[in-house]
């Protein structure tokens, strides 16, 4: 069978799809508080589950407005609900300790219909503002009971101000908030904890958040084997032809294509893809390209798409300068996630 090609795809995503897709990604469809396994050596993990279960139970699911479609087009007004206690929780911890698992569990546990809950990354939220405009985004989300924001971008000052202003409007409308974040540049200890930075950056909203610190190691490396070495071009090509729904692209060509597709469309770019096969993996040439690759890695990881590659191993994608710079946490997250997907792809290589 002939493989697909990511480079041949130029998806166009309408604004209403951006709203409808603000749910936990497929990787987190089945997660719940009960499936989160706290590290017995990290009591903060058990405490976080306890607090979040109570927070979810306090959101009684009463709708704040009309249906999602009516809110999208500005019909109906949000019904304000008087807040009791903090209206937001902030999950503070390093990458790989299960923050997204807990954030998605909170979304699932909140007693409200899916149309009244929203879940997305910071980038997806800014894309929504770009697609709908600020005022329409406020109208669209004001009827929600809960907004979950994963990977709040503390290293992007302009977008931070934009989203903080948006969140202020949503708090006024009675929307509960939950967030995780990345880290500001230049912090000690690789910026594993960012609560002070987060609360400072959201300025007037800080009083609405309770920070939950989650200690622990990156679970993706906890007792797991090292990432498999890259395969030959021949093996990658054979796997692509033998695997239903697989794509096959030269890595440099894919990087060029990502520059022509807006990151808000990377999810649609991977629709229906069962495996990604790449030949000639090499270091990314610049930071702009590297940040686009980070977004693609996130979308592939969310969808549990295995990645089989030739060339250099994924821990050599980013230069030493990048790994020491302000976006280093994003790059380490991408390496961690691509490594996990490369492990998943080992089963594919064993079939040819």
mmCIF file of C-alpha atoms in Angstrom:
data_model
loop_
_atom_site.group_PDB
_atom_site.id
_atom_site.type_symbol
_atom_site.label_atom_id
_atom_site.label_comp_id
_atom_site.label_asym_id
_atom_site.label_seq_id
_atom_site.Cartn_x
_atom_site.Cartn_y
_atom_site.Cartn_z
ATOM 1 C CA UNK A 1 0.000 0.000 0.000
ATOM 2 C CA UNK A 2 1.209 3.506 -0.758
ATOM 3 C CA UNK A 3 1.932 5.566 2.390
ATOM 4 C CA UNK A 4 0.389 8.966 3.027
ATOM 5 C CA UNK A 5 2.400 12.180 3.190
ATOM 6 C CA UNK A 6 2.088 14.930 5.763
ATOM 7 C CA UNK A 7 3.746 17.282 3.286
ATOM 8 C CA UNK A 8 0.863 16.763 0.842
ATOM 9 C CA UNK A 9 -1.697 17.971 3.386
ATOM 10 C CA UNK A 10 -2.804 21.590 3.774
ATOM 11 C CA UNK A 11 -5.733 21.416 6.194
ATOM 12 C CA UNK A 12 -8.136 24.305 6.737
ATOM 13 C CA UNK A 13 -9.792 24.348 10.146
ATOM 14 C CA UNK A 14 -13.016 26.366 10.610
ATOM 15 C CA UNK A 15 -13.478 28.300 13.825
ATOM 16 C CA UNK A 16 -16.357 26.118 15.046
ATOM 17 C CA UNK A 17 -14.066 23.084 14.937
ATOM 18 C CA UNK A 18 -11.582 24.904 17.171
ATOM 19 C CA UNK A 19 -14.342 25.296 19.774
ATOM 20 C CA UNK A 20 -15.713 21.761 19.422
ATOM 21 C CA UNK A 21 -12.241 20.261 19.799
ATOM 22 C CA UNK A 22 -11.530 21.957 23.123
ATOM 23 C CA UNK A 23 -11.709 18.640 24.972
ATOM 24 C CA UNK A 24 -8.938 16.445 26.411
ATOM 25 C CA UNK A 25 -6.898 14.897 23.578
ATOM 26 C CA UNK A 26 -7.398 11.219 22.659
ATOM 27 C CA UNK A 27 -4.460 10.113 24.814
ATOM 28 C CA UNK A 28 -6.399 11.377 27.833
ATOM 29 C CA UNK A 29 -9.888 10.148 26.890
ATOM 30 C CA UNK A 30 -9.884 7.420 29.524
ATOM 31 C CA UNK A 31 -7.856 9.037 32.317
ATOM 32 C CA UNK A 32 -9.530 9.631 35.638
ATOM 33 C CA UNK A 33 -8.339 10.429 39.142
ATOM 34 C CA UNK A 34 -8.588 6.703 39.840
ATOM 35 C CA UNK A 35 -6.143 5.875 37.036
ATOM 36 C CA UNK A 36 -3.506 8.307 38.303
ATOM 37 C CA UNK A 37 -0.982 6.299 40.322
ATOM 38 C CA UNK A 38 0.737 8.565 42.848
ATOM 39 C CA UNK A 39 4.392 7.915 43.568
ATOM 40 C CA UNK A 40 4.457 6.683 47.192
ATOM 41 C CA UNK A 41 7.634 8.703 47.699
ATOM 42 C CA UNK A 42 5.867 11.918 46.625
ATOM 43 C CA UNK A 43 2.982 12.687 49.017
ATOM 44 C CA UNK A 44 2.219 15.906 47.126
ATOM 45 C CA UNK A 45 0.820 13.758 44.302
ATOM 46 C CA UNK A 46 -1.760 12.120 46.571
ATOM 47 C CA UNK A 47 -2.649 15.500 48.064
ATOM 48 C CA UNK A 48 -3.159 16.988 44.581
ATOM 49 C CA UNK A 49 -5.664 14.258 43.715
ATOM 50 C CA UNK A 50 -7.566 14.883 46.951
ATOM 51 C CA UNK A 51 -7.778 18.643 46.394
ATOM 52 C CA UNK A 52 -8.761 18.326 42.726
ATOM 53 C CA UNK A 53 -11.516 15.812 43.503
ATOM 54 C CA UNK A 54 -12.952 18.311 45.967
ATOM 55 C CA UNK A 55 -12.621 21.149 43.470
ATOM 56 C CA UNK A 56 -14.506 19.159 40.822
ATOM 57 C CA UNK A 57 -17.241 18.231 43.287
ATOM 58 C CA UNK A 58 -17.718 21.921 44.052
ATOM 59 C CA UNK A 59 -18.601 22.659 40.428
ATOM 60 C CA UNK A 60 -22.231 21.625 40.391
ATOM 61 C CA UNK A 61 -22.616 21.672 36.631
ATOM 62 C CA UNK A 62 -25.245 24.393 36.481
ATOM 63 C CA UNK A 63 -24.891 25.933 33.035
ATOM 64 C CA UNK A 64 -23.695 29.484 32.800
ATOM 65 C CA UNK A 65 -25.480 30.170 29.528
ATOM 66 C CA UNK A 66 -26.993 28.728 26.384
ATOM 67 C CA UNK A 67 -25.685 25.818 24.370
ATOM 68 C CA UNK A 68 -22.206 25.934 22.860
ATOM 69 C CA UNK A 69 -23.527 26.728 19.387
ATOM 70 C CA UNK A 70 -25.745 29.587 20.606
ATOM 71 C CA UNK A 71 -22.865 31.028 22.663
ATOM 72 C CA UNK A 72 -20.542 30.787 19.684
ATOM 73 C CA UNK A 73 -22.764 33.104 17.689
ATOM 74 C CA UNK A 74 -23.501 35.430 20.586
ATOM 75 C CA UNK A 75 -27.048 34.352 21.480
ATOM 76 C CA UNK A 76 -27.936 34.194 25.139
ATOM 77 C CA UNK A 77 -26.157 35.612 28.150
ATOM 78 C CA UNK A 78 -24.082 33.934 30.809
ATOM 79 C CA UNK A 79 -25.746 33.450 34.167
ATOM 80 C CA UNK A 80 -23.273 34.447 36.824
ATOM 81 C CA UNK A 81 -22.729 32.119 39.728
ATOM 82 C CA UNK A 82 -21.422 33.462 43.002
ATOM 83 C CA UNK A 83 -17.982 31.967 43.638
ATOM 84 C CA UNK A 84 -17.255 30.121 46.866
ATOM 85 C CA UNK A 85 -13.549 29.731 47.565
ATOM 86 C CA UNK A 86 -10.820 29.864 44.908
ATOM 87 C CA UNK A 87 -12.160 29.859 41.363
ATOM 88 C CA UNK A 88 -8.985 28.330 39.984
ATOM 89 C CA UNK A 89 -6.302 25.748 40.629
ATOM 90 C CA UNK A 90 -2.770 25.812 39.276
ATOM 91 C CA UNK A 91 -0.848 22.523 38.986
ATOM 92 C CA UNK A 92 2.808 23.305 39.644
ATOM 93 C CA UNK A 93 5.490 20.767 38.750
ATOM 94 C CA UNK A 94 8.113 19.631 36.280
ATOM 95 C CA UNK A 95 7.320 17.967 33.000
ATOM 96 C CA UNK A 96 6.356 14.315 33.123
ATOM 97 C CA UNK A 97 4.872 14.240 36.649
ATOM 98 C CA UNK A 98 1.335 13.778 35.358
ATOM 99 C CA UNK A 99 -0.002 17.349 35.392
ATOM 100 C CA UNK A 100 -1.916 16.879 32.140
ATOM 101 C CA UNK A 101 -3.333 13.557 33.408
ATOM 102 C CA UNK A 102 -4.652 15.357 36.488
ATOM 103 C CA UNK A 103 -5.938 18.325 34.476
ATOM 104 C CA UNK A 104 -7.836 16.006 32.126
ATOM 105 C CA UNK A 105 -9.153 14.036 35.110
ATOM 106 C CA UNK A 106 -10.520 17.276 36.539
ATOM 107 C CA UNK A 107 -12.294 17.959 33.232
ATOM 108 C CA UNK A 108 -13.829 14.477 33.230
ATOM 109 C CA UNK A 109 -14.829 14.656 36.911
ATOM 110 C CA UNK A 110 -16.536 18.044 36.693
ATOM 111 C CA UNK A 111 -20.320 17.382 36.741
ATOM 112 C CA UNK A 112 -21.270 19.292 33.610
ATOM 113 C CA UNK A 113 -22.018 18.277 30.052
ATOM 114 C CA UNK A 114 -19.004 18.420 27.696
ATOM 115 C CA UNK A 115 -20.366 21.505 25.902
ATOM 116 C CA UNK A 116 -20.007 23.410 29.183
ATOM 117 C CA UNK A 117 -16.357 22.426 29.751
ATOM 118 C CA UNK A 118 -13.326 23.423 27.700
ATOM 119 C CA UNK A 119 -9.829 21.927 27.657
ATOM 120 C CA UNK A 120 -6.936 23.145 25.545
ATOM 121 C CA UNK A 121 -3.342 24.210 25.494
ATOM 122 C CA UNK A 122 -2.381 27.860 25.834
ATOM 123 C CA UNK A 123 -1.528 27.876 22.122
ATOM 124 C CA UNK A 124 -4.945 26.476 21.226
ATOM 125 C CA UNK A 125 -6.607 29.166 23.346
ATOM 126 C CA UNK A 126 -4.671 31.974 21.639
ATOM 127 C CA UNK A 127 -5.556 30.403 18.277
ATOM 128 C CA UNK A 128 -9.215 30.523 19.289
ATOM 129 C CA UNK A 129 -8.914 34.239 20.081
ATOM 130 C CA UNK A 130 -7.254 34.746 16.714
ATOM 131 C CA UNK A 131 -10.047 32.906 14.914
ATOM 132 C CA UNK A 132 -13.047 34.401 16.740
ATOM 133 C CA UNK A 133 -11.734 37.716 18.038
ATOM 134 C CA UNK A 134 -11.432 38.639 21.696
ATOM 135 C CA UNK A 135 -15.013 39.681 22.411
ATOM 136 C CA UNK A 136 -16.528 36.678 20.641
ATOM 137 C CA UNK A 137 -14.189 34.331 22.537
ATOM 138 C CA UNK A 138 -15.396 35.858 25.808
ATOM 139 C CA UNK A 139 -19.017 35.265 24.749
ATOM 140 C CA UNK A 140 -18.232 31.728 23.612
ATOM 141 C CA UNK A 141 -16.554 30.640 26.843
ATOM 142 C CA UNK A 142 -18.500 32.692 29.412
ATOM 143 C CA UNK A 143 -21.256 30.076 29.665
ATOM 144 C CA UNK A 144 -18.785 27.334 30.590
ATOM 145 C CA UNK A 145 -18.437 25.852 34.038
ATOM 146 C CA UNK A 146 -14.735 25.071 33.636
ATOM 147 C CA UNK A 147 -11.806 26.082 31.430
ATOM 148 C CA UNK A 148 -8.639 23.967 31.627
ATOM 149 C CA UNK A 149 -5.441 25.428 30.133
ATOM 150 C CA UNK A 150 -2.467 23.114 29.674
ATOM 151 C CA UNK A 151 1.060 24.536 29.308
ATOM 152 C CA UNK A 152 0.328 28.190 30.024
ATOM 153 C CA UNK A 153 3.003 30.086 28.075
ATOM 154 C CA UNK A 154 4.912 32.092 30.660
ATOM 155 C CA UNK A 155 7.678 32.740 28.119
ATOM 156 C CA UNK A 156 5.431 34.715 25.738
ATOM 157 C CA UNK A 157 4.712 38.086 27.432
ATOM 158 C CA UNK A 158 2.302 39.414 24.790
ATOM 159 C CA UNK A 159 0.092 36.344 24.708
ATOM 160 C CA UNK A 160 0.289 36.057 28.494
ATOM 161 C CA UNK A 161 -1.287 39.516 28.846
ATOM 162 C CA UNK A 162 -3.932 38.627 26.239
ATOM 163 C CA UNK A 163 -4.954 35.392 27.931
ATOM 164 C CA UNK A 164 -4.798 36.895 31.423
ATOM 165 C CA UNK A 165 -7.241 39.586 30.299
ATOM 166 C CA UNK A 166 -9.491 36.899 28.820
ATOM 167 C CA UNK A 167 -9.399 34.887 32.039
ATOM 168 C CA UNK A 168 -10.345 37.978 34.031
ATOM 169 C CA UNK A 169 -13.494 38.327 31.935
ATOM 170 C CA UNK A 170 -14.304 34.638 32.378
ATOM 171 C CA UNK A 171 -13.846 34.762 36.151
ATOM 172 C CA UNK A 172 -16.317 37.664 36.238
ATOM 173 C CA UNK A 173 -18.758 35.415 34.374
ATOM 174 C CA UNK A 174 -18.363 32.649 36.983
ATOM 175 C CA UNK A 175 -16.150 30.285 34.985
ATOM 176 C CA UNK A 176 -13.861 28.072 37.070
ATOM 177 C CA UNK A 177 -10.244 27.824 35.879
ATOM 178 C CA UNK A 178 -7.474 25.232 36.031
ATOM 179 C CA UNK A 179 -4.009 25.523 34.540
ATOM 180 C CA UNK A 180 -0.532 24.096 34.221
ATOM 181 C CA UNK A 181 2.349 26.123 32.829
ATOM 182 C CA UNK A 182 5.777 26.096 31.333
ATOM 183 C CA UNK A 183 8.589 28.102 32.914
ATOM 184 C CA UNK A 184 10.101 31.523 32.507
ATOM 185 C CA UNK A 185 13.666 31.560 31.078
ATOM 186 C CA UNK A 186 16.741 31.511 33.289
ATOM 187 C CA UNK A 187 15.273 29.852 36.348
ATOM 188 C CA UNK A 188 17.336 27.634 38.629
ATOM 189 C CA UNK A 189 16.882 23.872 38.605
ATOM 190 C CA UNK A 190 15.624 23.923 35.013
ATOM 191 C CA UNK A 191 12.540 25.788 36.238
ATOM 192 C CA UNK A 192 10.846 22.711 37.628
ATOM 193 C CA UNK A 193 8.434 24.841 39.667
ATOM 194 C CA UNK A 194 6.800 28.014 38.429
ATOM 195 C CA UNK A 195 3.952 28.937 40.789
ATOM 196 C CA UNK A 196 5.437 32.307 41.764
ATOM 197 C CA UNK A 197 6.048 33.158 38.110
ATOM 198 C CA UNK A 198 2.560 32.056 37.078
ATOM 199 C CA UNK A 199 0.777 34.008 39.821
ATOM 200 C CA UNK A 200 2.834 37.117 39.066
ATOM 201 C CA UNK A 201 2.219 36.960 35.315
ATOM 202 C CA UNK A 202 -1.554 36.643 35.639
ATOM 203 C CA UNK A 203 -1.426 39.670 37.954
ATOM 204 C CA UNK A 204 -4.902 40.502 39.280
ATOM 205 C CA UNK A 205 -6.086 36.916 38.876
ATOM 206 C CA UNK A 206 -3.640 35.438 41.380
ATOM 207 C CA UNK A 207 -6.124 35.623 44.270
ATOM 208 C CA UNK A 208 -8.452 33.298 42.340
ATOM 209 C CA UNK A 209 -5.914 30.459 42.105
ATOM 210 C CA UNK A 210 -4.784 27.850 44.587
ATOM 211 C CA UNK A 211 -1.361 26.477 43.651
ATOM 212 C CA UNK A 212 -0.833 22.717 43.997
ATOM 213 C CA UNK A 213 2.801 21.655 43.890
ATOM 214 C CA UNK A 214 3.353 18.203 42.380
ATOM 215 C CA UNK A 215 6.802 16.737 43.024
ATOM 216 C CA UNK A 216 8.197 13.797 41.104
ATOM 217 C CA UNK A 217 10.351 12.507 38.287
ATOM 218 C CA UNK A 218 9.472 12.421 34.591
ATOM 219 C CA UNK A 219 7.301 9.271 34.502
ATOM 220 C CA UNK A 220 8.208 8.694 30.839
ATOM 221 C CA UNK A 221 11.702 7.759 32.004
ATOM 222 C CA UNK A 222 10.712 6.012 35.238
ATOM 223 C CA UNK A 223 11.934 2.465 34.765
ATOM 224 C CA UNK A 224 11.463 2.546 30.999
ATOM 225 C CA UNK A 225 14.089 1.405 28.488
ATOM 226 C CA UNK A 226 16.174 3.848 26.497
ATOM 227 C CA UNK A 227 14.769 5.050 23.185
ATOM 228 C CA UNK A 228 15.557 2.662 20.342
ATOM 229 C CA UNK A 229 18.278 3.791 17.962
ATOM 230 C CA UNK A 230 17.178 5.191 14.584
ATOM 231 C CA UNK A 231 16.483 2.702 11.807
ATOM 232 C CA UNK A 232 17.820 2.669 8.280
ATOM 233 C CA UNK A 233 16.002 4.485 5.487
ATOM 234 C CA UNK A 234 15.128 1.090 4.019
ATOM 235 C CA UNK A 235 13.441 -0.172 7.181
ATOM 236 C CA UNK A 236 11.504 3.072 7.652
ATOM 237 C CA UNK A 237 10.295 2.932 4.047
ATOM 238 C CA UNK A 238 9.245 -0.729 4.317
ATOM 239 C CA UNK A 239 7.310 -0.041 7.520
ATOM 240 C CA UNK A 240 5.549 2.915 5.896
ATOM 241 C CA UNK A 241 4.420 0.754 2.982
ATOM 242 C CA UNK A 242 3.353 -2.122 5.248
ATOM 243 C CA UNK A 243 1.427 -0.094 7.856
ATOM 244 C CA UNK A 244 -2.125 1.037 7.195
ATOM 245 C CA UNK A 245 -2.520 4.786 7.626
ATOM 246 C CA UNK A 246 1.223 5.445 7.869
ATOM 247 C CA UNK A 247 2.799 8.581 6.461
ATOM 248 C CA UNK A 248 6.257 8.748 4.929
ATOM 249 C CA UNK A 249 8.198 12.001 4.591
ATOM 250 C CA UNK A 250 11.775 13.202 4.469
ATOM 251 C CA UNK A 251 12.404 15.085 7.706
ATOM 252 C CA UNK A 252 13.826 18.226 6.019
ATOM 253 C CA UNK A 253 10.785 18.386 3.742
ATOM 254 C CA UNK A 254 8.458 18.082 6.728
ATOM 255 C CA UNK A 255 10.202 20.964 8.504
ATOM 256 C CA UNK A 256 9.756 23.114 5.399
ATOM 257 C CA UNK A 257 6.077 22.158 5.233
ATOM 258 C CA UNK A 258 5.471 23.040 8.881
ATOM 259 C CA UNK A 259 6.586 26.584 8.091
ATOM 260 C CA UNK A 260 3.704 26.870 5.606
ATOM 261 C CA UNK A 261 0.981 25.455 7.882
ATOM 262 C CA UNK A 262 -0.245 27.393 10.905
ATOM 263 C CA UNK A 263 0.369 25.479 14.152
ATOM 264 C CA UNK A 264 -3.362 25.628 14.945
ATOM 265 C CA UNK A 265 -3.801 23.183 12.056
ATOM 266 C CA UNK A 266 -1.236 20.599 13.154
ATOM 267 C CA UNK A 267 -3.940 18.507 14.809
ATOM 268 C CA UNK A 268 -5.869 18.389 11.544
ATOM 269 C CA UNK A 269 -2.596 17.665 9.746
ATOM 270 C CA UNK A 270 -2.412 14.353 11.612
ATOM 271 C CA UNK A 271 -6.069 13.336 11.159
ATOM 272 C CA UNK A 272 -6.293 9.650 10.255
ATOM 273 C CA UNK A 273 -2.544 9.062 10.534
ATOM 274 C CA UNK A 274 -1.724 5.718 12.146
ATOM 275 C CA UNK A 275 2.067 6.104 12.229
ATOM 276 C CA UNK A 276 4.592 8.730 11.174
ATOM 277 C CA UNK A 277 7.656 7.500 9.298
ATOM 278 C CA UNK A 278 10.513 9.947 8.786
ATOM 279 C CA UNK A 279 13.776 9.601 6.901
ATOM 280 C CA UNK A 280 16.886 11.684 7.412
ATOM 281 C CA UNK A 281 16.216 13.167 10.850
ATOM 282 C CA UNK A 282 18.762 15.901 11.509
ATOM 283 C CA UNK A 283 19.126 18.869 13.879
ATOM 284 C CA UNK A 284 16.551 21.602 13.334
ATOM 285 C CA UNK A 285 18.174 24.666 11.775
ATOM 286 C CA UNK A 286 16.638 27.499 13.807
ATOM 287 C CA UNK A 287 14.424 28.321 16.751
ATOM 288 C CA UNK A 288 11.323 29.161 14.717
ATOM 289 C CA UNK A 289 11.437 25.731 13.091
ATOM 290 C CA UNK A 290 12.160 24.095 16.439
ATOM 291 C CA UNK A 291 9.079 25.635 18.076
ATOM 292 C CA UNK A 292 6.864 24.405 15.242
ATOM 293 C CA UNK A 293 8.283 20.912 15.685
ATOM 294 C CA UNK A 294 7.464 21.113 19.396
ATOM 295 C CA UNK A 295 3.786 21.744 18.549
ATOM 296 C CA UNK A 296 3.731 18.827 16.104
ATOM 297 C CA UNK A 297 5.323 16.567 18.728
ATOM 298 C CA UNK A 298 2.592 17.572 21.182
ATOM 299 C CA UNK A 299 -0.176 16.787 18.698
ATOM 300 C CA UNK A 300 1.359 13.392 17.831
ATOM 301 C CA UNK A 301 1.804 12.544 21.507
ATOM 302 C CA UNK A 302 -1.793 13.552 22.301
ATOM 303 C CA UNK A 303 -3.001 11.193 19.584
ATOM 304 C CA UNK A 304 -0.556 8.379 20.478
ATOM 305 C CA UNK A 305 0.846 8.223 16.936
ATOM 306 C CA UNK A 306 4.061 6.131 16.865
ATOM 307 C CA UNK A 307 7.063 7.699 15.125
ATOM 308 C CA UNK A 308 9.645 5.593 13.274
ATOM 309 C CA UNK A 309 12.691 7.444 11.989
ATOM 310 C CA UNK A 310 16.106 7.191 10.374
ATOM 311 C CA UNK A 311 18.980 9.615 10.781
ATOM 312 C CA UNK A 312 19.900 11.065 14.164
ATOM 313 C CA UNK A 313 18.205 10.069 17.442
ATOM 314 C CA UNK A 314 15.642 12.506 18.784
ATOM 315 C CA UNK A 315 17.846 13.700 21.627
ATOM 316 C CA UNK A 316 20.047 15.359 19.000
ATOM 317 C CA UNK A 317 17.267 17.407 17.389
ATOM 318 C CA UNK A 318 18.028 20.627 19.236
ATOM 319 C CA UNK A 319 21.349 22.428 19.550
ATOM 320 C CA UNK A 320 23.112 22.886 22.868
ATOM 321 C CA UNK A 321 22.318 26.589 22.646
ATOM 322 C CA UNK A 322 18.595 25.825 22.293
ATOM 323 C CA UNK A 323 18.655 23.408 25.219
ATOM 324 C CA UNK A 324 20.179 26.104 27.425
ATOM 325 C CA UNK A 325 17.922 28.920 26.229
ATOM 326 C CA UNK A 326 14.563 30.315 27.253
ATOM 327 C CA UNK A 327 12.518 27.648 25.467
ATOM 328 C CA UNK A 328 14.541 24.726 26.797
ATOM 329 C CA UNK A 329 11.638 23.204 28.714
ATOM 330 C CA UNK A 330 9.616 22.949 25.506
ATOM 331 C CA UNK A 331 12.512 21.234 23.753
ATOM 332 C CA UNK A 332 13.054 18.750 26.566
ATOM 333 C CA UNK A 333 9.325 18.000 26.548
ATOM 334 C CA UNK A 334 9.439 17.381 22.792
ATOM 335 C CA UNK A 335 12.434 15.057 23.162
ATOM 336 C CA UNK A 336 10.687 13.162 25.958
ATOM 337 C CA UNK A 337 7.481 12.783 23.966
ATOM 338 C CA UNK A 338 9.128 11.831 20.673
ATOM 339 C CA UNK A 339 11.241 9.303 22.549
ATOM 340 C CA UNK A 340 8.075 7.735 23.984
ATOM 341 C CA UNK A 341 6.533 7.588 20.495
ATOM 342 C CA UNK A 342 9.725 6.048 19.097
ATOM 343 C CA UNK A 343 9.423 3.271 21.698
ATOM 344 C CA UNK A 344 5.840 2.732 20.595
ATOM 345 C CA UNK A 345 7.064 2.349 17.002
ATOM 346 C CA UNK A 346 9.359 -0.586 17.822
ATOM 347 C CA UNK A 347 6.461 -3.001 17.338
ATOM 348 C CA UNK A 348 6.010 -1.730 13.777
ATOM 349 C CA UNK A 349 9.635 -2.351 12.892
ATOM 350 C CA UNK A 350 9.330 -5.887 14.195
ATOM 351 C CA UNK A 351 6.639 -6.724 11.641
ATOM 352 C CA UNK A 352 8.762 -6.184 8.513
#
